[in-house]
PDB file of C-alpha atoms in Angstrom:
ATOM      1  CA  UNK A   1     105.920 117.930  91.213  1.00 42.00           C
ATOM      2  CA  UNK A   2     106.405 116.038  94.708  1.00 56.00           C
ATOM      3  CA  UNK A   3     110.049 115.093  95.216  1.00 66.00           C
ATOM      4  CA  UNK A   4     108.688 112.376  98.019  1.00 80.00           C
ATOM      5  CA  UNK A   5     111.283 109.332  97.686  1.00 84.00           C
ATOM      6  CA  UNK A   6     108.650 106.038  97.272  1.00 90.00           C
ATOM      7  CA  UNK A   7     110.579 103.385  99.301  1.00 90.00           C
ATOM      8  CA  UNK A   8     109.813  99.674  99.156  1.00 92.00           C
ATOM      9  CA  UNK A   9     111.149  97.291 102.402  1.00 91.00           C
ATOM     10  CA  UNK A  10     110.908  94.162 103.025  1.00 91.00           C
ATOM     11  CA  UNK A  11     110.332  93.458 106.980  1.00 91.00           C
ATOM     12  CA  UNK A  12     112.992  91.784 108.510  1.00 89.00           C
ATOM     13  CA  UNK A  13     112.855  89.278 111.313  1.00 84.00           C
ATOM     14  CA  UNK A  14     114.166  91.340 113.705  1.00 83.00           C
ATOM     15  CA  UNK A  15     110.737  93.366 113.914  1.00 86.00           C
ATOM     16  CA  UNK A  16     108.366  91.014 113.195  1.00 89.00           C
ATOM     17  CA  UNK A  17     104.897  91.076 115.364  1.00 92.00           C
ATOM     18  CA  UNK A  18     105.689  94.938 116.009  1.00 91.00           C
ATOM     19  CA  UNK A  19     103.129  97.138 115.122  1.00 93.00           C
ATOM     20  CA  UNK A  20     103.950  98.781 112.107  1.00 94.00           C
ATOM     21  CA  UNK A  21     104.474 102.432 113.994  1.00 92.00           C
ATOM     22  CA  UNK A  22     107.372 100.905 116.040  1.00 89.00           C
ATOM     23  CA  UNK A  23     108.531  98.115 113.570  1.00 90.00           C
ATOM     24  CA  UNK A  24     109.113 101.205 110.864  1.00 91.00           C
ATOM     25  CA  UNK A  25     110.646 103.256 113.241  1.00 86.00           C
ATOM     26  CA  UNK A  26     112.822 101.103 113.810  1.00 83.00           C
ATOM     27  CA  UNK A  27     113.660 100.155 110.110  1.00 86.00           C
ATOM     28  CA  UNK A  28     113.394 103.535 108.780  1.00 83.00           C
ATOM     29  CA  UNK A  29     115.011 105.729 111.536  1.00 75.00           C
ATOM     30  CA  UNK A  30     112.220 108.118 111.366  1.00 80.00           C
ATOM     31  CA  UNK A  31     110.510 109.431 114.576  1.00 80.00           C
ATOM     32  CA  UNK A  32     107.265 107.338 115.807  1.00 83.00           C
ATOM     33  CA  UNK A  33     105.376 110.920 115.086  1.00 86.00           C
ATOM     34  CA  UNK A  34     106.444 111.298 111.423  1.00 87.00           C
ATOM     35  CA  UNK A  35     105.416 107.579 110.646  1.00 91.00           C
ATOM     36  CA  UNK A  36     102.261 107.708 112.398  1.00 92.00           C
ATOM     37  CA  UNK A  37     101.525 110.657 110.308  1.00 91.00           C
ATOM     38  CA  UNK A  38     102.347 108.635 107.330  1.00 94.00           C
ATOM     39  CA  UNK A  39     100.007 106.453 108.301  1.00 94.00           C
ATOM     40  CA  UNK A  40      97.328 108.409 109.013  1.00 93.00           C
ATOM     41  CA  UNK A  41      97.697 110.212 105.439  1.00 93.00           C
ATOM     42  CA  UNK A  42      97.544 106.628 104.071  1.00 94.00           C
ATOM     43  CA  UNK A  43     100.890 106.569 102.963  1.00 95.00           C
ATOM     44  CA  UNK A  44     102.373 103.358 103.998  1.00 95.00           C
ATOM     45  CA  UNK A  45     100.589 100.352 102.434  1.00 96.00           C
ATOM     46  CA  UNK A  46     100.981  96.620 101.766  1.00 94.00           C
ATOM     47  CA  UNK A  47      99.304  94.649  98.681  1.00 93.00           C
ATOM     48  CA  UNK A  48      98.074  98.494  97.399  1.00 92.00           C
ATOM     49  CA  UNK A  49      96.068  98.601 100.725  1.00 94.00           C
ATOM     50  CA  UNK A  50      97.044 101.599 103.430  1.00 95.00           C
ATOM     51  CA  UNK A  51      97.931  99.992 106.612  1.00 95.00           C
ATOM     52  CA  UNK A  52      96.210 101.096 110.001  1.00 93.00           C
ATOM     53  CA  UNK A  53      99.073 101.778 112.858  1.00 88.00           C
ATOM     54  CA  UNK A  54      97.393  98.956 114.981  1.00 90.00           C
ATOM     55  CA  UNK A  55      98.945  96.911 112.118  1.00 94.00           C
ATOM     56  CA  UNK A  56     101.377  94.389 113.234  1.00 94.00           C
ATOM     57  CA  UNK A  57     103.803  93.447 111.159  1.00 94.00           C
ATOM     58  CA  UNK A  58     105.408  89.528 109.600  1.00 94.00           C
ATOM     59  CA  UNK A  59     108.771  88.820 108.684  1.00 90.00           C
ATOM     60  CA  UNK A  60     109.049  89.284 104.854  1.00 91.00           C
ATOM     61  CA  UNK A  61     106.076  91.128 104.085  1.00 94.00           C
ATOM     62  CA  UNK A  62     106.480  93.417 101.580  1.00 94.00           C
ATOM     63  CA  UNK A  63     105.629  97.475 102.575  1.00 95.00           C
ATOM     64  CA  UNK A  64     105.519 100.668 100.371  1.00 95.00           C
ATOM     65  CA  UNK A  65     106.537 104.023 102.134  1.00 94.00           C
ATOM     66  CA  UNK A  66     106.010 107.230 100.305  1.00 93.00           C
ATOM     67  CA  UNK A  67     108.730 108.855 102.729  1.00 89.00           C
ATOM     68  CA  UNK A  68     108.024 112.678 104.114  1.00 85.00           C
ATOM     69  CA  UNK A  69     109.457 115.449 101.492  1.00 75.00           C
ATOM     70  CA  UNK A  70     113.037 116.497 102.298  1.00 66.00           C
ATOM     71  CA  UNK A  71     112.738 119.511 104.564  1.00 56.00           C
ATOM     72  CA  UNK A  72     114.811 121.918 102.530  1.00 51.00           C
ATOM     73  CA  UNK A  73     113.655 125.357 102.924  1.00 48.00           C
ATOM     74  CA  UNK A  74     115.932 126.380 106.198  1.00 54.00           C
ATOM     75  CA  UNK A  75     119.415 126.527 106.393  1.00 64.00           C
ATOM     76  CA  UNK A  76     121.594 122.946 107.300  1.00 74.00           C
ATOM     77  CA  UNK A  77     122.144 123.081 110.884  1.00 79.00           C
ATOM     78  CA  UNK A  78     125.742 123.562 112.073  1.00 82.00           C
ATOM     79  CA  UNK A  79     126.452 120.119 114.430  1.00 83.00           C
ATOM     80  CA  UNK A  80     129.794 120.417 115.703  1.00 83.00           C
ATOM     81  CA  UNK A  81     131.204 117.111 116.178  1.00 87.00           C
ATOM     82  CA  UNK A  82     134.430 116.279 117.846  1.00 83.00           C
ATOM     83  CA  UNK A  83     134.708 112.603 116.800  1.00 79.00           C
ATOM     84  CA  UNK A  84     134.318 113.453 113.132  1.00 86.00           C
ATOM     85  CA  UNK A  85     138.116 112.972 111.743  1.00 94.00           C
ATOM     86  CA  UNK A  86     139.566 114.713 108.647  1.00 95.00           C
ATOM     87  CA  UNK A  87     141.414 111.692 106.595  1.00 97.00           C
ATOM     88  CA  UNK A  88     141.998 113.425 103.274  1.00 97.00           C
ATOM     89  CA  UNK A  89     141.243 117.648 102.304  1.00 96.00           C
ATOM     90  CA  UNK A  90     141.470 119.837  99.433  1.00 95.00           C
ATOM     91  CA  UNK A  91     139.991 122.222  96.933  1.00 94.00           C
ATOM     92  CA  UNK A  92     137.582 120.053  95.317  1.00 95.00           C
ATOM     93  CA  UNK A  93     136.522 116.853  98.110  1.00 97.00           C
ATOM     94  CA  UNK A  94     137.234 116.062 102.169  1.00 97.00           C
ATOM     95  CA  UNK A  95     137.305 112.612 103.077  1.00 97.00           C
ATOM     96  CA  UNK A  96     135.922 111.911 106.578  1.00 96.00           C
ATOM     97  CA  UNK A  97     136.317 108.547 108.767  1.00 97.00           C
ATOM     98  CA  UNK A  98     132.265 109.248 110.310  1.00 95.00           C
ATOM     99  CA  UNK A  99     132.165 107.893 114.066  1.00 94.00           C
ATOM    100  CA  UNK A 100     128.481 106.251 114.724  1.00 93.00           C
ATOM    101  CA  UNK A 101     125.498 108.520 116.223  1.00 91.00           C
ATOM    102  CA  UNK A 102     126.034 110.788 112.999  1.00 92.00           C
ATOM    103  CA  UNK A 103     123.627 110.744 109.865  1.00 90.00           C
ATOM    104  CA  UNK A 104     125.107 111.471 106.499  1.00 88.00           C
ATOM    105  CA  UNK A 105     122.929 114.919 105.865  1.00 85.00           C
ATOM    106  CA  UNK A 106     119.476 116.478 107.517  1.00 83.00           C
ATOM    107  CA  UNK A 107     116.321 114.297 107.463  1.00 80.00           C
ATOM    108  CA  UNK A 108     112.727 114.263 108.559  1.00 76.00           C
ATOM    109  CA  UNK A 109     112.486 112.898 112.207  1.00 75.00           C
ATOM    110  CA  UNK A 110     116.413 112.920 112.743  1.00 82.00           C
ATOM    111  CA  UNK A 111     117.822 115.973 115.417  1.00 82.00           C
ATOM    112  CA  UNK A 112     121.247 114.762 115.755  1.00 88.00           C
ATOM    113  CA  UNK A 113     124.469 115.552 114.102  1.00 91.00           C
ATOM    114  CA  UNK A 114     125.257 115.305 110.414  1.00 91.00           C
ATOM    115  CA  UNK A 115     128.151 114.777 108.188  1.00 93.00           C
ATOM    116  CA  UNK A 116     127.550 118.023 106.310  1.00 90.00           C
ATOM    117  CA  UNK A 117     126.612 119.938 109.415  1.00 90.00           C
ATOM    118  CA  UNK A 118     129.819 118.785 111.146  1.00 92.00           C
ATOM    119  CA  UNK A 119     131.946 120.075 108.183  1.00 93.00           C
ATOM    120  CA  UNK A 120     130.014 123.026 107.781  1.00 90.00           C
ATOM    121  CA  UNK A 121     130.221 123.908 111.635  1.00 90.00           C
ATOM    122  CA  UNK A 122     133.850 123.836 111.406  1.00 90.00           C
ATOM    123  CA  UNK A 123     134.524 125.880 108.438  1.00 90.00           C
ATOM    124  CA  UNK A 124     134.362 123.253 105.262  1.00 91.00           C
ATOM    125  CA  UNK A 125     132.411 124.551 102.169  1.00 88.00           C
ATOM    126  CA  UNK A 126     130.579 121.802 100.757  1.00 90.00           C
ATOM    127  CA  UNK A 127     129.169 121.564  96.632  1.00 89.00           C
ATOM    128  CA  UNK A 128     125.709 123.497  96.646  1.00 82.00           C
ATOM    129  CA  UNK A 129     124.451 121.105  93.989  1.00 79.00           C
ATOM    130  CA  UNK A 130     122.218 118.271  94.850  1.00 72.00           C
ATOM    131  CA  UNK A 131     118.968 118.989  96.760  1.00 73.00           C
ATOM    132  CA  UNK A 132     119.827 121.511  99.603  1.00 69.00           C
ATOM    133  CA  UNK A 133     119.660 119.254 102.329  1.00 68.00           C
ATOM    134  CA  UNK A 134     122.436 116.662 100.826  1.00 80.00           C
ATOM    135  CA  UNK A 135     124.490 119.295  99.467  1.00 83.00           C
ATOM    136  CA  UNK A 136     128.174 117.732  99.020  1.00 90.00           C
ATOM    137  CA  UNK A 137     126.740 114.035  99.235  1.00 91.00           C
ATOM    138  CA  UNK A 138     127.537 111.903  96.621  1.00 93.00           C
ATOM    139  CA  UNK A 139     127.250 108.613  99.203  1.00 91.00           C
ATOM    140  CA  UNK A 140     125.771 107.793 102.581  1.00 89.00           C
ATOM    141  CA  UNK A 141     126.686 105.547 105.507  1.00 92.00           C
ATOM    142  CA  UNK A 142     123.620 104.495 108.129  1.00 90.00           C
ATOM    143  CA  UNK A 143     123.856 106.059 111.124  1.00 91.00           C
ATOM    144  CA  UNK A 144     125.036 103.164 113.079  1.00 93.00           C
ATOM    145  CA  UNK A 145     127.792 102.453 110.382  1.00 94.00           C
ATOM    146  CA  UNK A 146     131.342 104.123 110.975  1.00 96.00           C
ATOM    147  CA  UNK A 147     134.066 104.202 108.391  1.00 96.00           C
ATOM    148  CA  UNK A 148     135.330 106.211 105.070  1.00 97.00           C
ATOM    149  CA  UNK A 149     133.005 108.785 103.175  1.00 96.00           C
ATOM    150  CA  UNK A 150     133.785 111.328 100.508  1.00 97.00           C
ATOM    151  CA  UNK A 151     131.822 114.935 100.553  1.00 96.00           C
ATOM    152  CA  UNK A 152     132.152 117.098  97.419  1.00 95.00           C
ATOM    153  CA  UNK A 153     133.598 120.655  97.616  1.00 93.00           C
ATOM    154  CA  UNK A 154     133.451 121.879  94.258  1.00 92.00           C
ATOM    155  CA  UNK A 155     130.494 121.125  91.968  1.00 91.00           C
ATOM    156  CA  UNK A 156     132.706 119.747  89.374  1.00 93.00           C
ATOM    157  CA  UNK A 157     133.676 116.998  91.676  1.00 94.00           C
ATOM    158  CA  UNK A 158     129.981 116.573  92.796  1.00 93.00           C
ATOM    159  CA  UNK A 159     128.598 115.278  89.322  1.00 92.00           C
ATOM    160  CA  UNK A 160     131.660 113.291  88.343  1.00 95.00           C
ATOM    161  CA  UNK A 161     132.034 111.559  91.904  1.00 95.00           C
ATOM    162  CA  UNK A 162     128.317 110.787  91.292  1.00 92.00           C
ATOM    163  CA  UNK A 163     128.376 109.336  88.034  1.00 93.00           C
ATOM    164  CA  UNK A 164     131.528 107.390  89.913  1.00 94.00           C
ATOM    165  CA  UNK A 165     129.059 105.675  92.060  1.00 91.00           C
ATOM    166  CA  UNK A 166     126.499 105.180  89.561  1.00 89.00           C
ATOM    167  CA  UNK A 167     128.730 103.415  87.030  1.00 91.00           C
ATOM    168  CA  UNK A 168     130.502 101.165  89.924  1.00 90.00           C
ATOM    169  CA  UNK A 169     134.001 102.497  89.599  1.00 94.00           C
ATOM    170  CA  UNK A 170     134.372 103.842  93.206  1.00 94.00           C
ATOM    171  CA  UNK A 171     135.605 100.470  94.860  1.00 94.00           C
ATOM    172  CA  UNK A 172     134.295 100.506  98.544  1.00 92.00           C
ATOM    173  CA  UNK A 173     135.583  97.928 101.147  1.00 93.00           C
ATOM    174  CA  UNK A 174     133.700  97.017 104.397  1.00 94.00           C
ATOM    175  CA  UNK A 175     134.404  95.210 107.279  1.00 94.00           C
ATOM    176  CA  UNK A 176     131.630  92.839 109.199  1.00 94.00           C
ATOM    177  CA  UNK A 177     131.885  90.822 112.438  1.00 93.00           C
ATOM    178  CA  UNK A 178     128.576  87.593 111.384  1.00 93.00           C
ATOM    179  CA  UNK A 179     127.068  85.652 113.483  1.00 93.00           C
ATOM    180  CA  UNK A 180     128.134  82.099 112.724  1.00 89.00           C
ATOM    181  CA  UNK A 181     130.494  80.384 110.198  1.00 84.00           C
ATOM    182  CA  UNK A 182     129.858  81.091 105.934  1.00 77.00           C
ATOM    183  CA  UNK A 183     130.416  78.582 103.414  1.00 69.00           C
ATOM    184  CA  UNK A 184     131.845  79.674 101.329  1.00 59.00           C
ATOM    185  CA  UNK A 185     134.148  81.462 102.378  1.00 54.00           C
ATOM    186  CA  UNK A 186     133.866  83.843  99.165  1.00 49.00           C
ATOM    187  CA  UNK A 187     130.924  84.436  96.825  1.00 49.00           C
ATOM    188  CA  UNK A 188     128.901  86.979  95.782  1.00 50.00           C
ATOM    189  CA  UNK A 189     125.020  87.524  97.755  1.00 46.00           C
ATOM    190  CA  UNK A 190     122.316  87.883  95.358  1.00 40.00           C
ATOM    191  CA  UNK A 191     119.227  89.287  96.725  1.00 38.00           C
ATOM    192  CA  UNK A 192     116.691  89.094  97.294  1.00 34.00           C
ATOM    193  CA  UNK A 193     117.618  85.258  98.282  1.00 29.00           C
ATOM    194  CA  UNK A 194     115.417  82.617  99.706  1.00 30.00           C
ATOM    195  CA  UNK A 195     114.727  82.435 103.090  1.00 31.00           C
ATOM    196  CA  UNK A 196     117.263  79.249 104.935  1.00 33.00           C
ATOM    197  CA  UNK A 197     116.392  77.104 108.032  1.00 32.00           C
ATOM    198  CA  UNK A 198     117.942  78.588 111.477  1.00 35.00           C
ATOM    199  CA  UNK A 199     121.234  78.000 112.172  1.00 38.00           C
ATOM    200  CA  UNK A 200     123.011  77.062 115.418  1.00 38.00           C
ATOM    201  CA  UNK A 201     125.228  80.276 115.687  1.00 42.00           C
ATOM    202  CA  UNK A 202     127.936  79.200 118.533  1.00 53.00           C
ATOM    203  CA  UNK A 203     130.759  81.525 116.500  1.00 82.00           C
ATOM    204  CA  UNK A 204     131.211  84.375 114.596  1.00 89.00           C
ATOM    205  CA  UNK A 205     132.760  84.924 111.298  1.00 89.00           C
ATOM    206  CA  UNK A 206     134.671  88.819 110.798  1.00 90.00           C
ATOM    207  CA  UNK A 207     134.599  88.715 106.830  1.00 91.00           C
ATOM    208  CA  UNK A 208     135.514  91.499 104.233  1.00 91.00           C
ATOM    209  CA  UNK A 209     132.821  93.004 102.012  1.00 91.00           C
ATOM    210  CA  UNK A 210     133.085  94.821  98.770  1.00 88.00           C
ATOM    211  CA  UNK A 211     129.853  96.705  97.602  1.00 75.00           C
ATOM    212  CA  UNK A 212     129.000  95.350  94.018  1.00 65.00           C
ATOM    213  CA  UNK A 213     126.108  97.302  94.062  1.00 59.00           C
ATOM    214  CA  UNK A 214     123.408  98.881  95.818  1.00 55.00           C
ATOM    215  CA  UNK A 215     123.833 100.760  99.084  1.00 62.00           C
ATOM    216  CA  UNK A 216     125.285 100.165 102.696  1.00 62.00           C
ATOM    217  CA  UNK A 217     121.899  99.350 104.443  1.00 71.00           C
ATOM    218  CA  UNK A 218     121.867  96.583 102.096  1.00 80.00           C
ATOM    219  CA  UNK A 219     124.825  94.586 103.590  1.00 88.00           C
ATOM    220  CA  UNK A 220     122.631  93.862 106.792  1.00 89.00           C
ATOM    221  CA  UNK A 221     119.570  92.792 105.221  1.00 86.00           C
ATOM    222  CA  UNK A 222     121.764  90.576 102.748  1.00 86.00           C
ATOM    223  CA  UNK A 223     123.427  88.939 105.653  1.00 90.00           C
ATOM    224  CA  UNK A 224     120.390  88.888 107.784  1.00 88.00           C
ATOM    225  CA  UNK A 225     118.683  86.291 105.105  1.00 86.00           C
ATOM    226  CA  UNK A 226     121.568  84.468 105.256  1.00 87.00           C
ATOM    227  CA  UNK A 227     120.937  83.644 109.114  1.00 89.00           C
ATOM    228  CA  UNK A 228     123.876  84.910 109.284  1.00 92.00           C
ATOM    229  CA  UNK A 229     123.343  88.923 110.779  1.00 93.00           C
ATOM    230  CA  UNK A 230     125.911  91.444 111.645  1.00 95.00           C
ATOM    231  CA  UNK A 231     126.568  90.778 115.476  1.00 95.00           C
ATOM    232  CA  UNK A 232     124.714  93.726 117.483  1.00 95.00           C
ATOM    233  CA  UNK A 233     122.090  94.272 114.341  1.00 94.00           C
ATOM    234  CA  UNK A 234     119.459  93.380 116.254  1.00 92.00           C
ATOM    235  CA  UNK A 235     116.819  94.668 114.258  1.00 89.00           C
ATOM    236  CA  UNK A 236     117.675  92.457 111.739  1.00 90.00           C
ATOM    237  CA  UNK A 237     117.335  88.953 114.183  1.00 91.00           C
ATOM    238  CA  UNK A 238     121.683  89.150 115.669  1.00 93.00           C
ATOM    239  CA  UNK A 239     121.659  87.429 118.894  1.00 93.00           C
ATOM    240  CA  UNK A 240     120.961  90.485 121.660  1.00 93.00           C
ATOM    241  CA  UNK A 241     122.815  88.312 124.426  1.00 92.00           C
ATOM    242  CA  UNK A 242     125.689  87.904 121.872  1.00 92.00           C
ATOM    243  CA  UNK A 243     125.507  91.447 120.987  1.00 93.00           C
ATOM    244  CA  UNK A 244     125.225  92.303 124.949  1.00 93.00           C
ATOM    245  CA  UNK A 245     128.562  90.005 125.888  1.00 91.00           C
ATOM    246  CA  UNK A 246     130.962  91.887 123.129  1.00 92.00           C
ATOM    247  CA  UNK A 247     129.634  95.201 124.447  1.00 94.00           C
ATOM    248  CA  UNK A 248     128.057  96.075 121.032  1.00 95.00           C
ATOM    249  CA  UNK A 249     124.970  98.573 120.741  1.00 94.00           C
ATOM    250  CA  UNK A 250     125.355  98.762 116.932  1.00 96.00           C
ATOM    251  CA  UNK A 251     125.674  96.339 114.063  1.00 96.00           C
ATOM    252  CA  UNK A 252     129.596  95.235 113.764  1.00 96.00           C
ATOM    253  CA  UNK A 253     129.907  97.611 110.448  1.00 96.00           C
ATOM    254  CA  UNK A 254     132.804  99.020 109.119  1.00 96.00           C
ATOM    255  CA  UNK A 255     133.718 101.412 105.935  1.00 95.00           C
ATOM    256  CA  UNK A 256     137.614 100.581 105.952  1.00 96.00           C
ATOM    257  CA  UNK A 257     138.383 101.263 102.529  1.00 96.00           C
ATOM    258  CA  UNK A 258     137.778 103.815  99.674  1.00 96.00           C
ATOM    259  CA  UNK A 259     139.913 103.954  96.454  1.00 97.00           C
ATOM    260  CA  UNK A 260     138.757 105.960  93.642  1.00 97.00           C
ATOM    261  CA  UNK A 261     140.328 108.411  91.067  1.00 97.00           C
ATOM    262  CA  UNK A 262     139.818 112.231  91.702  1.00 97.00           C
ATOM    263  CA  UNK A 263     137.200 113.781  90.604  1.00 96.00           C
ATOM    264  CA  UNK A 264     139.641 116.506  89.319  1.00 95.00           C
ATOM    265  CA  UNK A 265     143.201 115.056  88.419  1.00 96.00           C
ATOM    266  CA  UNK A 266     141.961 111.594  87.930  1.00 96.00           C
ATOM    267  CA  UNK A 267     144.621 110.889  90.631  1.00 97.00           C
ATOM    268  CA  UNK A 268     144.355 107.627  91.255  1.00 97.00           C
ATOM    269  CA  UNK A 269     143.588 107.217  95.336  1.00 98.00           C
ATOM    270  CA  UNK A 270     143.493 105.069  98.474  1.00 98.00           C
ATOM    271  CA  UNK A 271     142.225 105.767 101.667  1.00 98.00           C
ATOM    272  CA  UNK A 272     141.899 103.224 104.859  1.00 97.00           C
ATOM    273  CA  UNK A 273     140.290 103.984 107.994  1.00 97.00           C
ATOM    274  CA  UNK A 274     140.760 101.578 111.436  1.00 96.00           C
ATOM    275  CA  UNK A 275     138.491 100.468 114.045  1.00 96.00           C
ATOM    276  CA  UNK A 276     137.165 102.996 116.276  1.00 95.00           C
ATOM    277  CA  UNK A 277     137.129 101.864 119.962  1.00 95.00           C
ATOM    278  CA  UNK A 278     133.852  99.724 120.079  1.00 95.00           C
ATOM    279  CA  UNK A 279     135.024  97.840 117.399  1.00 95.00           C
ATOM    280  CA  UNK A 280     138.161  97.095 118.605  1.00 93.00           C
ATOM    281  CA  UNK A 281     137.308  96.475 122.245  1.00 92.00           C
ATOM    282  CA  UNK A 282     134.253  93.667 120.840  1.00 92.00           C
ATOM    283  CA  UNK A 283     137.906  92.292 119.558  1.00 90.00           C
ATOM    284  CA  UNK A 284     139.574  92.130 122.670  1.00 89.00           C
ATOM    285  CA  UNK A 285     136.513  90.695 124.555  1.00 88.00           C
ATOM    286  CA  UNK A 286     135.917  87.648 122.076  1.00 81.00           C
ATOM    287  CA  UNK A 287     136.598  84.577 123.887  1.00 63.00           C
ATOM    288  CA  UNK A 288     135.570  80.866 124.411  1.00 44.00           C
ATOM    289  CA  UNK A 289     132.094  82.009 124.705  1.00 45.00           C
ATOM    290  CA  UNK A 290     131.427  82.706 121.450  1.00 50.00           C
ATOM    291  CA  UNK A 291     134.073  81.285 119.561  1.00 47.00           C
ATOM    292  CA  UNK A 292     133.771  77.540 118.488  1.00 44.00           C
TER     293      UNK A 292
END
């Protein structure tokens, strides 16, 4: 039986006209060779239809991907990584604060460091259950997202942390610098959501976001079709110049807070994690120019 992941995306502004080769790899963070051979094996469609690569792409159109099979037959590869800090460590879990430039586990098209790889390349054992290539993850953060994430040790605290994730009792906090003011202030984003006129973005908004449900990719897209994007997400329509004047090559994204009970004890816990340097330095440079 093929354990291919069928994903379904809806293409955000930020790529539109693209052809689909470069809008997916893009959106998808898979090399331009492993989506053109999805496309020549007819594997990415729209409307049931495969899509040629000479395809170009609208805003909001709705695309299948039947995403390559996990590539689990070598070993993980050890990444050292000296950014990767240590926030919480014992028998059963290790709580990391992930810098950017580092991918949660191994994945087709992606050669750079990993969470598990970094762990493993310094001496942590991870759980061996879950597929091979995300042994130990029970929760992911996007590349370009920094911030709080728990690997499981012991296989024991593998299947309860991921029931924990499933049921919504793991409370997980993020931070967000937006383009533009929100009213409200609070609320909770539905999606999918209709589609608003553009906005005249002269500020930004730095708001607090706790994950109801779903996963952390999900925050940009919500706030994307709210014309209101993550400032440096420019895949998903921020301003570039914006993004350019606060020195910020990523979307503004940060996992500050985790509190859970262990997997284990049932100790109940609380971990925070603060800005790394980009973050912080956007901070400092805000300024007339982009506030109102």
């Amino acid at each position: 039986m093929s354990n291919r992941e069928l994903r379904t995306l809806s293409v955000p502004e930020g790529v539109a006209g693209e052809r689909i080769d470069s809008a997916l790899t893009r959106v998808l963070g898979l090399s331009r060779t492993a989506v053109v051979k999805l496309l020549e094996d007819g594997d990415i469609t729209t409307g049931g239809k495969a899509m040629p690569k000479s395809d170009r792409v609208t805003a909001g159109q709705v695309i299948d991907v039947l995403m390559p099979a996990p590539v689990n037959t070598d070993p993980i590869p050890l990444t050292p990584l000296d950014g990767l800090t240590i926030v919480y460590d014992d028998q059963d879990i290790v709580v990391i604060d992930k810098p950017i430039g580092c991918a949660a586990h191994p994945s087709p098209g992606w050669t750079g460091p990993t969470v598990v790889g970094a762990l493993m390349a310094a001496g942590y054992s991870v759980s061996t259950s879950g597929p091979a290539e995300r042994q130990g993850i029970v929760h992911r953060l996007d590349v370009g997202t920094s911030g709080l994430m728990i690997v499981a040790k012991s296989d024991k605290a593998f299947h309860v942390l991921k029931d924990a994730f499933r049921n919504r009792t793991v409370e997980k906090i993020y931070h967000a610098m937006v383009q533009g003011h929100l009213d409200p202030t609070t609320g909770t984003i539905d999606a999918p959501i209709d589609r608003h006129p553009k906005e005249d973005h002269r500020g930004v908004s730095m708001v607090k976001v706790e994950l109801e449900t779903g996963r952390t990719h999900q925050i940009r897209v919500h706030f994307s079709a709210l014309h209101h994007p993550l400032v440096g997400d420019t895949t998903y329509g921020a301003d570039p110049v914006l993004a350019k004047s606060l020195q910020m090559a990523r979307p503004w994204l940060h996992a500050a807070q985790l509190r859970f009970a262990h997997p284990v004890t049932g100790q109940a816990l609380d971990f925070h994690a603060p800005y790394p340097p980009d973050l912080t330095r956007s901070l400092a440079l805000l300024s007339d120019a982009v506030l109102p």
